[in-house]
Amino acid sequence: MADYFIGIDVGTQGVRVVLTDETGRVWGSQEAVLPLTERSREEQSPADWWNAVLHGLKTVLDFRRTELDLQQVKAVAVTSTSGTVIPLDAQKEPLHDALMYSDNRSAAEGKQCKAVAERFQPEGYTGFNASSGLSKMVWFAQLFPERTARLHTWIHAADYITGQLSGNFRVTDLTNALKSGYDVKNGGWPAYLFEHLPLKREWMQEVVPSGKPIGTLRPELAKTLGLPEITVVAGMTDGCASQVASGAVRPGDWNTTIGTTLVVKGVTTREVKDPEGRLYSHRHPEGYWMPGGASNTGADWVTAGFRDRLPELTAEAARRIPTPYTAYPLRQAGERFPFIAAQARGFAPEGLSEVDLFTANLEGVAYLERYAYELIEQLSGETVRTVYTAGGASNSDVWLTIRSNVLNRPVFKCAEVTGAVGAAILAASQTHFRSLTEAAQAMTQVEKEIKPSDDLVRAYELGYQRFVGTLREKGFID
């Protein structure tokens, strides 16, 4: 008889609940949309999240109640945005709406936190900015002293739902705690947080590896949902959960997600130290490291300029590759990964036809991806063995072909790459399987493998060297 697992993803614009079995098959999925407004980019109501989660759970479970034995549901895990934090009082009620990762009001506090971290713990994480949970905690303490006087616990977005499920709000995981200042290498909240910032040690949670059981479903909630008192495990940030869903969980495994931006995440045996701050590392539940970086370049240029003729352009691009052109489709000013250059601007040869520009842009993003992986191998001293892929760009066969040949590696596309599915895998990792690695191997399936060909690899080697040379000529890289 199969065991089942629930994954919950609370994102900026929606809440998704999935029910999977031990093989990774999705038996039910329900999504609720959260309206995106200027205010919701800064603050959102945790109660709204919980109502959406409850509705999603009831919908998914009721849909399968007559078909599946829901007494075989074993565990649940939650993923949500990194850097979103909520102050709770002693009654476990929010003192303020959730301060979203996309809230820029704590920019000055971000600089303050970064400076303090660089001075007192330079060997730890120092990449604090407006999107970091720590910056928002400092901002809140300075702006709302009366509420701060009643503060009992700072929690993260995923922790709020985990707490509602289990009643335990005092535990978080290593991935969420990183940007709140936790020392993921040595364990413990560093002293500088309390000696040089307006924080108190008693406000901070216990931190455990993602996937560790931290409680059981509250009895009254189990009765409402028609479930046993299933295990609730420690959650994970959404980026890491999507990485898990892609299958990239073993040392040497990497995932590239190309949506609006290009995000690269993987697993190394040692912490990757990047003096320029292009990469930062989460802690893997099995003690490995999960480095990652996000570019300002991705696939936003596709929807901005080519959406109306995308099928025709894609078909024509398949006949044009490789092109002799060098393009870099950065749509904003400045780049942050795999190189940092405030002066960076997108470029392409003048006078190209629409299809040539489209194809050259596809190649340019692939060249940027290769540059990222070469940087990673240089900094880590470890080999990038396997590249998995996700995001909207992974649905384009011609783009997958370009990327495989530019990288000179097979590229694997997995079937179910969402944060909610990653959370379900996490839920199973220590309740049904012995580890996250074992769970991911059992619960992820490769939908497609694209292999390089000798002719295209040779052509794209020349194209890549032209691309890097152009970046150097323009002063974007040394």
PDB file of C-alpha atoms in Angstrom, residues 19-263:
ATOM      1  CA  LEU A  19      -0.565  15.409  -2.752  1.00  0.00           C
ATOM      2  CA  THR A  20       2.013  12.930  -4.035  1.00  0.00           C
ATOM      3  CA  ASP A  21       2.804   9.291  -3.446  1.00  0.00           C
ATOM      4  CA  GLU A  22       6.182   7.740  -2.650  1.00  0.00           C
ATOM      5  CA  THR A  23       7.050   7.524  -6.363  1.00  0.00           C
ATOM      6  CA  GLY A  24       6.456  11.246  -6.889  1.00  0.00           C
ATOM      7  CA  ARG A  25       3.168  10.842  -8.755  1.00  0.00           C
ATOM      8  CA  VAL A  26       0.971  13.879  -8.152  1.00  0.00           C
ATOM      9  CA  TRP A  27      -2.529  12.778  -7.143  1.00  0.00           C
ATOM     10  CA  GLY A  28      -3.936  16.212  -6.475  1.00  0.00           C
ATOM     11  CA  SER A  29      -3.012  19.875  -6.862  1.00  0.00           C
ATOM     12  CA  GLN A  30      -4.853  23.028  -5.906  1.00  0.00           C
ATOM     13  CA  GLU A  31      -3.754  26.613  -6.372  1.00  0.00           C
ATOM     14  CA  ALA A  32      -5.155  29.862  -4.978  1.00  0.00           C
ATOM     15  CA  VAL A  33      -4.149  33.206  -6.457  1.00  0.00           C
ATOM     16  CA  LEU A  34      -3.075  36.049  -4.180  1.00  0.00           C
ATOM     17  CA  PRO A  35      -3.612  39.496  -5.765  1.00  0.00           C
ATOM     18  CA  LEU A  36      -0.316  41.240  -6.473  1.00  0.00           C
ATOM     19  CA  THR A  37      -0.434  44.929  -5.547  1.00  0.00           C
ATOM     20  CA  GLU A  38       2.118  47.505  -4.470  1.00  0.00           C
ATOM     21  CA  ARG A  39       1.124  46.831  -0.868  1.00  0.00           C
ATOM     22  CA  SER A  40       1.344  43.043  -1.231  1.00  0.00           C
ATOM     23  CA  ARG A  41       4.906  43.405  -2.473  1.00  0.00           C
ATOM     24  CA  GLU A  42       5.686  44.923   0.930  1.00  0.00           C
ATOM     25  CA  GLU A  43       3.272  43.253   3.341  1.00  0.00           C
ATOM     26  CA  GLN A  44       0.804  40.358   3.247  1.00  0.00           C
ATOM     27  CA  SER A  45      -1.603  38.882   5.773  1.00  0.00           C
ATOM     28  CA  PRO A  46      -0.435  35.505   7.136  1.00  0.00           C
ATOM     29  CA  ALA A  47      -4.091  34.764   7.932  1.00  0.00           C
ATOM     30  CA  ASP A  48      -4.869  35.003   4.211  1.00  0.00           C
ATOM     31  CA  TRP A  49      -2.128  32.455   3.501  1.00  0.00           C
ATOM     32  CA  TRP A  50      -3.510  30.070   6.105  1.00  0.00           C
ATOM     33  CA  ASN A  51      -7.071  30.363   4.782  1.00  0.00           C
ATOM     34  CA  ALA A  52      -5.797  29.590   1.276  1.00  0.00           C
ATOM     35  CA  VAL A  53      -3.781  26.624   2.568  1.00  0.00           C
ATOM     36  CA  LEU A  54      -6.778  25.216   4.459  1.00  0.00           C
ATOM     37  CA  HIS A  55      -8.992  25.540   1.396  1.00  0.00           C
ATOM     38  CA  GLY A  56      -6.336  23.889  -0.750  1.00  0.00           C
ATOM     39  CA  LEU A  57      -5.890  21.011   1.676  1.00  0.00           C
ATOM     40  CA  LYS A  58      -9.626  20.357   1.910  1.00  0.00           C
ATOM     41  CA  THR A  59     -10.052  20.540  -1.879  1.00  0.00           C
ATOM     42  CA  VAL A  60      -7.179  18.180  -2.683  1.00  0.00           C
ATOM     43  CA  LEU A  61      -8.050  15.656   0.025  1.00  0.00           C
ATOM     44  CA  ASP A  62     -11.800  15.634  -0.652  1.00  0.00           C
ATOM     45  CA  PHE A  63     -11.185  15.096  -4.367  1.00  0.00           C
ATOM     46  CA  ARG A  64      -9.272  11.868  -3.677  1.00  0.00           C
ATOM     47  CA  ARG A  65     -11.011  10.723  -0.485  1.00  0.00           C
ATOM     48  CA  THR A  66     -13.038   7.917  -2.098  1.00  0.00           C
ATOM     49  CA  GLU A  67     -10.144   6.758  -4.280  1.00  0.00           C
ATOM     50  CA  LEU A  68      -7.155   6.802  -1.917  1.00  0.00           C
ATOM     51  CA  ASP A  69      -6.679   5.624   1.638  1.00  0.00           C
ATOM     52  CA  LEU A  70      -5.925   8.968   3.262  1.00  0.00           C
ATOM     53  CA  GLN A  71      -4.909   7.171   6.445  1.00  0.00           C
ATOM     54  CA  GLN A  72      -1.712   6.444   4.496  1.00  0.00           C
ATOM     55  CA  VAL A  73      -0.813  10.151   4.321  1.00  0.00           C
ATOM     56  CA  LYS A  74       2.399  10.278   6.354  1.00  0.00           C
ATOM     57  CA  ALA A  75       3.872  13.778   6.413  1.00  0.00           C
ATOM     58  CA  VAL A  76       3.662  17.400   5.264  1.00  0.00           C
ATOM     59  CA  ALA A  77       6.255  20.105   4.549  1.00  0.00           C
ATOM     60  CA  VAL A  78       6.020  23.791   3.659  1.00  0.00           C
ATOM     61  CA  THR A  79       8.101  26.010   1.409  1.00  0.00           C
ATOM     62  CA  SER A  80       7.877  29.765   0.995  1.00  0.00           C
ATOM     63  CA  THR A  81       9.811  32.874   0.072  1.00  0.00           C
ATOM     64  CA  SER A  82      13.272  33.450   1.485  1.00  0.00           C
ATOM     65  CA  GLY A  83      13.644  36.599   3.562  1.00  0.00           C
ATOM     66  CA  THR A  84       9.961  37.070   4.434  1.00  0.00           C
ATOM     67  CA  VAL A  85       9.535  37.381   8.225  1.00  0.00           C
ATOM     68  CA  ILE A  86       6.730  37.798  10.773  1.00  0.00           C
ATOM     69  CA  PRO A  87       6.896  39.041  14.395  1.00  0.00           C
ATOM     70  CA  LEU A  88       4.774  36.948  16.789  1.00  0.00           C
ATOM     71  CA  ASP A  89       3.601  37.777  20.302  1.00  0.00           C
ATOM     72  CA  ALA A  90       3.499  35.337  23.212  1.00  0.00           C
ATOM     73  CA  GLN A  91       0.077  34.075  22.041  1.00  0.00           C
ATOM     74  CA  LYS A  92       1.604  33.138  18.657  1.00  0.00           C
ATOM     75  CA  GLU A  93      -0.334  35.915  16.925  1.00  0.00           C
ATOM     76  CA  PRO A  94       1.296  38.254  14.379  1.00  0.00           C
ATOM     77  CA  LEU A  95       2.141  41.695  15.737  1.00  0.00           C
ATOM     78  CA  HIS A  96       2.326  42.920  12.148  1.00  0.00           C
ATOM     79  CA  ASP A  97       1.627  41.576   8.690  1.00  0.00           C
ATOM     80  CA  ALA A  98       4.399  39.567   7.040  1.00  0.00           C
ATOM     81  CA  LEU A  99       7.277  41.753   5.869  1.00  0.00           C
ATOM     82  CA  MET A 100       7.853  40.462   2.331  1.00  0.00           C
ATOM     83  CA  TYR A 101      11.267  39.744   0.844  1.00  0.00           C
ATOM     84  CA  SER A 102      10.385  42.223  -1.937  1.00  0.00           C
ATOM     85  CA  ASP A 103       9.831  45.063   0.556  1.00  0.00           C
ATOM     86  CA  ASN A 104      12.613  47.590  -0.054  1.00  0.00           C
ATOM     87  CA  ARG A 105      11.876  49.808   2.951  1.00  0.00           C
ATOM     88  CA  SER A 106      14.688  48.145   4.917  1.00  0.00           C
ATOM     89  CA  ALA A 107      17.429  49.081   2.411  1.00  0.00           C
ATOM     90  CA  ALA A 108      19.317  51.232   4.935  1.00  0.00           C
ATOM     91  CA  GLU A 109      19.072  48.499   7.564  1.00  0.00           C
ATOM     92  CA  GLY A 110      20.386  46.028   4.993  1.00  0.00           C
ATOM     93  CA  LYS A 111      23.534  48.109   4.586  1.00  0.00           C
ATOM     94  CA  GLN A 112      23.817  48.339   8.365  1.00  0.00           C
ATOM     95  CA  CYS A 113      23.522  44.553   8.779  1.00  0.00           C
ATOM     96  CA  LYS A 114      26.043  43.925   6.015  1.00  0.00           C
ATOM     97  CA  ALA A 115      28.577  46.299   7.567  1.00  0.00           C
ATOM     98  CA  VAL A 116      28.171  44.768  11.035  1.00  0.00           C
ATOM     99  CA  ALA A 117      28.452  41.213   9.674  1.00  0.00           C
ATOM    100  CA  GLU A 118      31.568  42.056   7.653  1.00  0.00           C
ATOM    101  CA  ARG A 119      33.179  43.569  10.732  1.00  0.00           C
ATOM    102  CA  PHE A 120      32.293  40.969  13.367  1.00  0.00           C
ATOM    103  CA  GLN A 121      31.838  37.727  11.405  1.00  0.00           C
ATOM    104  CA  PRO A 122      33.418  38.121   7.958  1.00  0.00           C
ATOM    105  CA  GLU A 123      33.804  34.353   7.581  1.00  0.00           C
ATOM    106  CA  GLY A 124      30.017  33.874   7.721  1.00  0.00           C
ATOM    107  CA  TYR A 125      27.185  35.048   5.501  1.00  0.00           C
ATOM    108  CA  THR A 126      27.488  38.792   4.902  1.00  0.00           C
ATOM    109  CA  GLY A 127      25.275  39.367   1.856  1.00  0.00           C
ATOM    110  CA  PHE A 128      22.529  41.190   3.728  1.00  0.00           C
ATOM    111  CA  ASN A 129      20.380  43.678   1.832  1.00  0.00           C
ATOM    112  CA  ALA A 130      16.794  44.937   1.755  1.00  0.00           C
ATOM    113  CA  SER A 131      15.473  41.467   0.877  1.00  0.00           C
ATOM    114  CA  SER A 132      17.041  39.780   3.919  1.00  0.00           C
ATOM    115  CA  GLY A 133      14.995  38.776   6.937  1.00  0.00           C
ATOM    116  CA  LEU A 134      17.594  40.225   9.309  1.00  0.00           C
ATOM    117  CA  SER A 135      17.286  43.680   7.742  1.00  0.00           C
ATOM    118  CA  LYS A 136      13.519  43.619   8.211  1.00  0.00           C
ATOM    119  CA  MET A 137      13.837  42.601  11.854  1.00  0.00           C
ATOM    120  CA  VAL A 138      16.108  45.582  12.520  1.00  0.00           C
ATOM    121  CA  TRP A 139      13.793  47.906  10.549  1.00  0.00           C
ATOM    122  CA  PHE A 140      10.761  46.757  12.547  1.00  0.00           C
ATOM    123  CA  ALA A 141      12.518  47.122  15.912  1.00  0.00           C
ATOM    124  CA  GLN A 142      13.519  50.680  15.072  1.00  0.00           C
ATOM    125  CA  LEU A 143      10.161  51.748  13.626  1.00  0.00           C
ATOM    126  CA  PHE A 144       7.738  50.005  16.002  1.00  0.00           C
ATOM    127  CA  PRO A 145       9.239  50.039  19.528  1.00  0.00           C
ATOM    128  CA  GLU A 146       5.874  49.499  21.254  1.00  0.00           C
ATOM    129  CA  ARG A 147       5.100  46.344  19.265  1.00  0.00           C
ATOM    130  CA  THR A 148       8.706  45.211  19.613  1.00  0.00           C
ATOM    131  CA  ALA A 149       8.284  45.343  23.403  1.00  0.00           C
ATOM    132  CA  ARG A 150       5.609  42.611  23.026  1.00  0.00           C
ATOM    133  CA  LEU A 151       7.651  40.525  20.588  1.00  0.00           C
ATOM    134  CA  HIS A 152       8.135  36.863  21.476  1.00  0.00           C
ATOM    135  CA  THR A 153       9.414  35.133  18.299  1.00  0.00           C
ATOM    136  CA  TRP A 154      10.600  36.110  14.842  1.00  0.00           C
ATOM    137  CA  ILE A 155       9.500  33.510  12.304  1.00  0.00           C
ATOM    138  CA  HIS A 156       9.722  33.042   8.537  1.00  0.00           C
ATOM    139  CA  ALA A 157       6.897  32.671   6.042  1.00  0.00           C
ATOM    140  CA  ALA A 158       7.113  28.867   5.846  1.00  0.00           C
ATOM    141  CA  ASP A 159       7.284  28.677   9.656  1.00  0.00           C
ATOM    142  CA  TYR A 160       3.897  30.363   9.990  1.00  0.00           C
ATOM    143  CA  ILE A 161       2.135  27.605   8.057  1.00  0.00           C
ATOM    144  CA  THR A 162       4.249  24.922   9.733  1.00  0.00           C
ATOM    145  CA  GLY A 163       3.232  26.413  13.069  1.00  0.00           C
ATOM    146  CA  GLN A 164      -0.448  26.484  12.160  1.00  0.00           C
ATOM    147  CA  LEU A 165      -0.220  22.808  11.193  1.00  0.00           C
ATOM    148  CA  SER A 166       1.717  21.628  14.251  1.00  0.00           C
ATOM    149  CA  GLY A 167       1.369  24.326  16.894  1.00  0.00           C
ATOM    150  CA  ASN A 168       5.187  24.646  16.944  1.00  0.00           C
ATOM    151  CA  PHE A 169       6.342  28.123  15.921  1.00  0.00           C
ATOM    152  CA  ARG A 170       9.708  27.965  17.678  1.00  0.00           C
ATOM    153  CA  VAL A 171      11.585  25.899  15.077  1.00  0.00           C
ATOM    154  CA  THR A 172      12.873  26.900  11.653  1.00  0.00           C
ATOM    155  CA  ASP A 173      15.245  25.337   9.145  1.00  0.00           C
ATOM    156  CA  LEU A 174      18.771  26.086   7.945  1.00  0.00           C
ATOM    157  CA  THR A 175      17.740  27.521   4.572  1.00  0.00           C
ATOM    158  CA  ASN A 176      15.275  30.027   6.011  1.00  0.00           C
ATOM    159  CA  ALA A 177      17.582  31.003   8.879  1.00  0.00           C
ATOM    160  CA  LEU A 178      20.539  31.938   6.643  1.00  0.00           C
ATOM    161  CA  LYS A 179      19.308  35.422   5.693  1.00  0.00           C
ATOM    162  CA  SER A 180      18.188  36.041   9.268  1.00  0.00           C
ATOM    163  CA  GLY A 181      21.824  35.851  10.359  1.00  0.00           C
ATOM    164  CA  TYR A 182      22.158  32.240  11.531  1.00  0.00           C
ATOM    165  CA  ASP A 183      25.645  30.723  11.252  1.00  0.00           C
ATOM    166  CA  VAL A 184      24.888  27.687   9.077  1.00  0.00           C
ATOM    167  CA  LYS A 185      28.497  26.496   9.099  1.00  0.00           C
ATOM    168  CA  ASN A 186      29.140  26.382  12.831  1.00  0.00           C
ATOM    169  CA  GLY A 187      25.562  26.337  14.108  1.00  0.00           C
ATOM    170  CA  GLY A 188      24.111  29.001  16.391  1.00  0.00           C
ATOM    171  CA  TRP A 189      22.983  32.615  16.280  1.00  0.00           C
ATOM    172  CA  PRO A 190      26.139  34.808  16.257  1.00  0.00           C
ATOM    173  CA  ALA A 191      26.685  37.127  19.182  1.00  0.00           C
ATOM    174  CA  TYR A 192      26.983  40.209  16.953  1.00  0.00           C
ATOM    175  CA  LEU A 193      23.235  40.034  16.236  1.00  0.00           C
ATOM    176  CA  PHE A 194      22.501  40.871  19.865  1.00  0.00           C
ATOM    177  CA  GLU A 195      25.523  42.984  20.731  1.00  0.00           C
ATOM    178  CA  HIS A 196      25.476  45.328  17.728  1.00  0.00           C
ATOM    179  CA  LEU A 197      21.882  45.148  16.393  1.00  0.00           C
ATOM    180  CA  PRO A 198      18.578  45.793  18.217  1.00  0.00           C
ATOM    181  CA  LEU A 199      17.705  42.092  18.550  1.00  0.00           C
ATOM    182  CA  LYS A 200      17.325  39.713  21.487  1.00  0.00           C
ATOM    183  CA  ARG A 201      18.490  36.109  21.539  1.00  0.00           C
ATOM    184  CA  GLU A 202      15.182  34.898  22.983  1.00  0.00           C
ATOM    185  CA  TRP A 203      13.346  36.111  19.873  1.00  0.00           C
ATOM    186  CA  MET A 204      15.227  33.673  17.652  1.00  0.00           C
ATOM    187  CA  GLN A 205      14.089  30.155  16.798  1.00  0.00           C
ATOM    188  CA  GLU A 206      15.753  26.784  17.156  1.00  0.00           C
ATOM    189  CA  VAL A 207      17.279  25.846  13.789  1.00  0.00           C
ATOM    190  CA  VAL A 208      17.283  22.301  12.375  1.00  0.00           C
ATOM    191  CA  PRO A 209      17.982  20.719   8.954  1.00  0.00           C
ATOM    192  CA  SER A 210      15.143  20.871   6.432  1.00  0.00           C
ATOM    193  CA  GLY A 211      12.991  17.748   6.549  1.00  0.00           C
ATOM    194  CA  LYS A 212      13.542  17.002  10.236  1.00  0.00           C
ATOM    195  CA  PRO A 213      10.283  16.034  12.023  1.00  0.00           C
ATOM    196  CA  ILE A 214       9.300  18.814  14.435  1.00  0.00           C
ATOM    197  CA  GLY A 215       5.775  17.830  15.449  1.00  0.00           C
ATOM    198  CA  THR A 216       2.497  16.290  14.370  1.00  0.00           C
ATOM    199  CA  LEU A 217      -0.699  17.664  12.868  1.00  0.00           C
ATOM    200  CA  ARG A 218      -2.834  19.298  15.559  1.00  0.00           C
ATOM    201  CA  PRO A 219      -5.602  16.835  16.596  1.00  0.00           C
ATOM    202  CA  GLU A 220      -8.478  19.213  15.820  1.00  0.00           C
ATOM    203  CA  LEU A 221      -6.987  19.967  12.399  1.00  0.00           C
ATOM    204  CA  ALA A 222      -6.469  16.271  11.661  1.00  0.00           C
ATOM    205  CA  LYS A 223     -10.137  15.672  12.473  1.00  0.00           C
ATOM    206  CA  THR A 224     -11.258  18.553  10.226  1.00  0.00           C
ATOM    207  CA  LEU A 225      -9.189  17.270   7.306  1.00  0.00           C
ATOM    208  CA  GLY A 226      -9.955  13.593   7.850  1.00  0.00           C
ATOM    209  CA  LEU A 227      -6.282  12.734   8.285  1.00  0.00           C
ATOM    210  CA  PRO A 228      -4.286  10.907  10.939  1.00  0.00           C
ATOM    211  CA  GLU A 229      -1.986  13.027  13.087  1.00  0.00           C
ATOM    212  CA  ILE A 230       0.676  13.077  10.362  1.00  0.00           C
ATOM    213  CA  THR A 231       4.272  14.209  10.846  1.00  0.00           C
ATOM    214  CA  VAL A 232       5.081  17.867  10.232  1.00  0.00           C
ATOM    215  CA  VAL A 233       8.689  18.441   9.158  1.00  0.00           C
ATOM    216  CA  ALA A 234      10.899  21.533   9.027  1.00  0.00           C
ATOM    217  CA  GLY A 235      10.467  23.423   5.755  1.00  0.00           C
ATOM    218  CA  MET A 236      12.704  25.023   3.155  1.00  0.00           C
ATOM    219  CA  THR A 237      12.984  28.181   1.056  1.00  0.00           C
ATOM    220  CA  ASP A 238      11.191  28.110  -2.290  1.00  0.00           C
ATOM    221  CA  GLY A 239      14.353  28.246  -4.404  1.00  0.00           C
ATOM    222  CA  CYS A 240      15.857  25.276  -2.586  1.00  0.00           C
ATOM    223  CA  ALA A 241      12.566  23.351  -2.782  1.00  0.00           C
ATOM    224  CA  SER A 242      12.438  23.836  -6.553  1.00  0.00           C
ATOM    225  CA  GLN A 243      16.027  22.584  -6.723  1.00  0.00           C
ATOM    226  CA  VAL A 244      14.965  19.464  -4.826  1.00  0.00           C
ATOM    227  CA  ALA A 245      12.046  18.913  -7.212  1.00  0.00           C
ATOM    228  CA  SER A 246      14.436  19.102 -10.169  1.00  0.00           C
ATOM    229  CA  GLY A 247      16.441  16.186  -8.766  1.00  0.00           C
ATOM    230  CA  ALA A 248      19.615  18.191  -8.141  1.00  0.00           C
ATOM    231  CA  VAL A 249      20.389  16.995  -4.610  1.00  0.00           C
ATOM    232  CA  ARG A 250      23.721  15.109  -4.861  1.00  0.00           C
ATOM    233  CA  PRO A 251      27.225  16.620  -4.995  1.00  0.00           C
ATOM    234  CA  GLY A 252      27.927  17.570  -8.608  1.00  0.00           C
ATOM    235  CA  ASP A 253      24.211  17.990  -9.398  1.00  0.00           C
ATOM    236  CA  TRP A 254      23.150  21.429 -10.609  1.00  0.00           C
ATOM    237  CA  ASN A 255      19.895  23.010 -11.699  1.00  0.00           C
ATOM    238  CA  THR A 256      19.340  25.979 -14.005  1.00  0.00           C
ATOM    239  CA  THR A 257      15.914  27.560 -13.828  1.00  0.00           C
ATOM    240  CA  ILE A 258      15.242  30.101 -16.576  1.00  0.00           C
ATOM    241  CA  GLY A 259      12.115  32.088 -15.899  1.00  0.00           C
ATOM    242  CA  THR A 260      12.157  35.867 -15.703  1.00  0.00           C
ATOM    243  CA  THR A 261      15.768  35.484 -14.553  1.00  0.00           C
ATOM    244  CA  LEU A 262      18.388  32.748 -14.790  1.00  0.00           C
ATOM    245  CA  VAL A 263      18.927  31.014 -11.442  1.00  0.00           C
TER     246      VAL A 263
END
